Amino acid sequence: MLRSKIGGIGYYVPEKVVTNDDLTKVMDTSDEWIQERTGILERRYGKKHEETTTTMAARAAAVAIERAGIRKEDVDFIIFATLSPDFYFPGCGVLLQRELGITASEAGALDIRNQCSGFLYGISVADQFIRTGMYKNVLVVGSEMHSMGLDFSTSGRNVTVIFGDGAGAVLLQPTEEENKGILTTCLHSDGTYAEKLALINPGAHGGYHAKQLEEPVDYGYPDSKYGDMFVTQRMLDEGMLFPYMDGQFVFKMAVQKFPEVILEALGKAGLKKEDITMLIPHQANLRISQFVQRRLGLRDDQIWNNIQRFGNTTAASVPIALCEAYEAGAIKSGDLVCLAAFGSGFTWGAALLRW
Ligand code: UT7
């Protein structure tokens, strides 16, 4: 049976380390609060105006492509997951193609807007393309340059302290080897809570605050000298161009959905939680990962956490963690690796891979 396997994997994080203490210089927060609630010690920020979501993705992709032993011109489809794209449109997929210097191939490029679970959705889509024989070398990337779009005042602290920049990439290829590669993927969404974790402005709706959904406010749209289409003066004046999160609500959903979707994937593949060798959860909050670990009865060496050093890198977090675990020798041939993510949308998913 034709399946897809990870032929190559790579990640990139910017050099600049931003500690919790660094953040206390610009907002009312503390190292103690951040560590206790999230487990985060530090995160990386890209170099403003030099690095972008796309350039970081290209660094990660180059490693994945090299490890897969192919030429970058052989990539026949690109899937790019991000919530912090270089442009509003076009998406980062085509920008990555250009950055890699492979436009001549005219390979297709697809952008995924599924935030924390974007990479899971990406590898699931790639897996379908490979299983049907449509493509042989599919590049799936998750990359985020959060630091360009966060609110560094105290009013943004519950969101800002969590996020970091970085990129991860895999090159998926077909395999006919028995019991190898992606065994199954499960994808879910529930748009009921779309605004619970969202950056809702700018948008074609004309602008409102996430908190005021029940009573939409007339913001006098269109009213902007910056362009009536999406951004209004009011949005700029009122700091409405930053992400909003109802942290406790998201937390409660996350600890429910993570175990649920992992058990669903195991059931679909005819496996049990005891069969998992390594769990790579989306690095949302160390407390969420620890909860999931306990629910599944996994030992400390069966879960990969790096949120302490990189913060939450949204679409990049799963491939970065997977790549780190692989490079550290924590994943070996034949191991059952479980990837899982939950986030804004809400969207969530899991994948089981036989390494
Ligand atoms: O990756 C996508 C999915 N995202 C997630 O899964 C995130 C899920 N949620 C969380 O991880 C947590 O909800 C947070 C870490 C975001 C927040 O932790 P929390 O324990 O839920 O805190 P909270 O938002 O309920 O706030 C508790 C208190 C508030 O103060 P008062 O009203 O009790 O006086 C906040 O103003 O903590 C305050 N607070 C902070 N204090 C210092 C919020 N952020 C900070 C901060 N530093 N950075």
PDB file of C-alpha atoms and ligand atoms in Angstrom, residues 27-30 33-34 37-38 116 154 156-163 197 245-252 254 258 282-285 288 312 314 342-344, ligand 1:
ATOM      1  CA  MET A  27       4.924  45.376  30.089  1.00  0.00           C
ATOM      2  CA  ASP A  28       3.633  44.538  33.542  1.00  0.00           C
ATOM      3  CA  THR A  29       4.477  40.856  33.800  1.00  0.00           C
ATOM      4  CA  SER A  30       6.962  38.644  35.635  1.00  0.00           C
ATOM      5  CA  TRP A  33       3.929  34.398  36.313  1.00  0.00           C
ATOM      6  CA  ILE A  34       4.993  33.310  32.841  1.00  0.00           C
ATOM      7  CA  ARG A  37       1.258  29.514  33.950  1.00  0.00           C
ATOM      8  CA  THR A  38       2.964  28.463  30.715  1.00  0.00           C
ATOM      9  CA  CYS A 116      -1.936  25.920  15.617  1.00  0.00           C
ATOM     10  CA  THR A 154       0.369  45.467  29.293  1.00  0.00           C
ATOM     11  CA  GLY A 156      -1.648  42.430  25.355  1.00  0.00           C
ATOM     12  CA  ARG A 157       0.365  40.521  27.966  1.00  0.00           C
ATOM     13  CA  ASN A 158      -1.792  37.381  28.201  1.00  0.00           C
ATOM     14  CA  VAL A 159      -1.156  36.710  24.502  1.00  0.00           C
ATOM     15  CA  THR A 160       2.226  38.299  23.854  1.00  0.00           C
ATOM     16  CA  VAL A 161       4.283  36.463  26.479  1.00  0.00           C
ATOM     17  CA  ILE A 162       3.337  33.108  24.970  1.00  0.00           C
ATOM     18  CA  PHE A 163       4.393  33.486  21.364  1.00  0.00           C
ATOM     19  CA  LEU A 197      -8.732  33.100  19.835  1.00  0.00           C
ATOM     20  CA  MET A 245      -7.602  35.232  23.334  1.00  0.00           C
ATOM     21  CA  ASP A 246      -9.987  34.034  25.999  1.00  0.00           C
ATOM     22  CA  GLY A 247      -7.167  32.035  27.563  1.00  0.00           C
ATOM     23  CA  GLN A 248      -9.121  30.009  30.109  1.00  0.00           C
ATOM     24  CA  PHE A 249     -11.780  29.016  27.583  1.00  0.00           C
ATOM     25  CA  VAL A 250      -9.147  27.913  25.058  1.00  0.00           C
ATOM     26  CA  PHE A 251      -7.270  26.040  27.782  1.00  0.00           C
ATOM     27  CA  LYS A 252     -10.364  24.063  28.788  1.00  0.00           C
ATOM     28  CA  ALA A 254      -7.532  22.167  24.525  1.00  0.00           C
ATOM     29  CA  PHE A 258      -6.048  16.850  22.607  1.00  0.00           C
ATOM     30  CA  HIS A 282       1.626  21.470  19.631  1.00  0.00           C
ATOM     31  CA  GLN A 283       3.528  23.618  22.120  1.00  0.00           C
ATOM     32  CA  ALA A 284       0.606  25.744  23.345  1.00  0.00           C
ATOM     33  CA  ASN A 285       1.301  25.728  27.056  1.00  0.00           C
ATOM     34  CA  ILE A 288      -1.660  21.606  28.608  1.00  0.00           C
ATOM     35  CA  ASN A 312       4.389  28.870  21.214  1.00  0.00           C
ATOM     36  CA  THR A 314       1.798  28.109  16.325  1.00  0.00           C
ATOM     37  CA  PHE A 342      -5.377  22.256  18.932  1.00  0.00           C
ATOM     38  CA  GLY A 343      -5.946  25.947  18.439  1.00  0.00           C
ATOM     39  CA  SER A 344      -7.775  28.905  16.977  1.00  0.00           C
TER      40      SER A 344
HETATM   41  O1  UT7 B   1      -1.737  27.768  20.857  1.00  0.00           O
HETATM   42  C1  UT7 B   1      -3.082  28.012  20.664  1.00  0.00           C
HETATM   43  C2  UT7 B   1      -3.890  27.583  21.775  1.00  0.00           C
HETATM   44  N1  UT7 B   1      -3.656  28.417  22.921  1.00  0.00           N
HETATM   45  C3  UT7 B   1      -3.741  27.907  24.100  1.00  0.00           C
HETATM   46  O2  UT7 B   1      -3.958  26.734  24.234  1.00  0.00           O
HETATM   47  C4  UT7 B   1      -3.615  28.840  25.282  1.00  0.00           C
HETATM   48  C5  UT7 B   1      -4.522  28.382  26.365  1.00  0.00           C
HETATM   49  N2  UT7 B   1      -4.557  29.288  27.500  1.00  0.00           N
HETATM   50  C6  UT7 B   1      -3.503  29.490  28.314  1.00  0.00           C
HETATM   51  O3  UT7 B   1      -2.429  28.959  28.092  1.00  0.00           O
HETATM   52  C7  UT7 B   1      -3.691  30.357  29.541  1.00  0.00           C
HETATM   53  O4  UT7 B   1      -5.053  30.701  29.628  1.00  0.00           O
HETATM   54  C8  UT7 B   1      -2.837  31.642  29.563  1.00  0.00           C
HETATM   55  C9  UT7 B   1      -1.387  31.264  29.808  1.00  0.00           C
HETATM   56  C10 UT7 B   1      -2.968  32.383  28.265  1.00  0.00           C
HETATM   57  C11 UT7 B   1      -3.281  32.581  30.663  1.00  0.00           C
HETATM   58  O5  UT7 B   1      -3.228  31.910  31.897  1.00  0.00           O
HETATM   59  P1  UT7 B   1      -4.486  31.944  32.868  1.00  0.00           P
HETATM   60  O6  UT7 B   1      -4.093  31.209  34.070  1.00  0.00           O
HETATM   61  O7  UT7 B   1      -5.679  31.425  32.119  1.00  0.00           O
HETATM   62  O8  UT7 B   1      -4.625  33.470  33.204  1.00  0.00           O
HETATM   63  P2  UT7 B   1      -5.865  34.452  32.973  1.00  0.00           P
HETATM   64  O9  UT7 B   1      -5.943  34.906  31.576  1.00  0.00           O
HETATM   65  O10 UT7 B   1      -7.091  33.859  33.594  1.00  0.00           O
HETATM   66  O11 UT7 B   1      -5.438  35.653  33.872  1.00  0.00           O
HETATM   67  C12 UT7 B   1      -5.248  35.521  35.297  1.00  0.00           C
HETATM   68  C13 UT7 B   1      -4.628  36.792  35.822  1.00  0.00           C
HETATM   69  C14 UT7 B   1      -5.389  38.047  35.385  1.00  0.00           C
HETATM   70  O12 UT7 B   1      -5.306  38.981  36.420  1.00  0.00           O
HETATM   71  P3  UT7 B   1      -6.534  39.195  37.426  1.00  0.00           P
HETATM   72  O13 UT7 B   1      -7.688  39.621  36.557  1.00  0.00           O
HETATM   73  O14 UT7 B   1      -6.767  37.876  38.083  1.00  0.00           O
HETATM   74  O15 UT7 B   1      -6.050  40.251  38.350  1.00  0.00           O
HETATM   75  C15 UT7 B   1      -4.574  38.562  34.228  1.00  0.00           C
HETATM   76  O16 UT7 B   1      -4.698  39.937  34.027  1.00  0.00           O
HETATM   77  O17 UT7 B   1      -3.303  36.934  35.312  1.00  0.00           O
HETATM   78  C16 UT7 B   1      -3.182  38.216  34.662  1.00  0.00           C
HETATM   79  N3  UT7 B   1      -2.254  38.048  33.545  1.00  0.00           N
HETATM   80  C17 UT7 B   1      -0.938  38.262  33.670  1.00  0.00           C
HETATM   81  N4  UT7 B   1      -0.178  38.647  34.706  1.00  0.00           N
HETATM   82  C18 UT7 B   1       1.132  38.769  34.494  1.00  0.00           C
HETATM   83  C19 UT7 B   1      -2.521  37.667  32.276  1.00  0.00           C
HETATM   84  N5  UT7 B   1      -1.391  37.627  31.551  1.00  0.00           N
HETATM   85  C20 UT7 B   1      -0.393  37.991  32.399  1.00  0.00           C
HETATM   86  C21 UT7 B   1       0.996  38.153  32.247  1.00  0.00           C
HETATM   87  N6  UT7 B   1       1.716  38.529  33.311  1.00  0.00           N
HETATM   88  N7  UT7 B   1       1.616  37.891  31.067  1.00  0.00           N
END
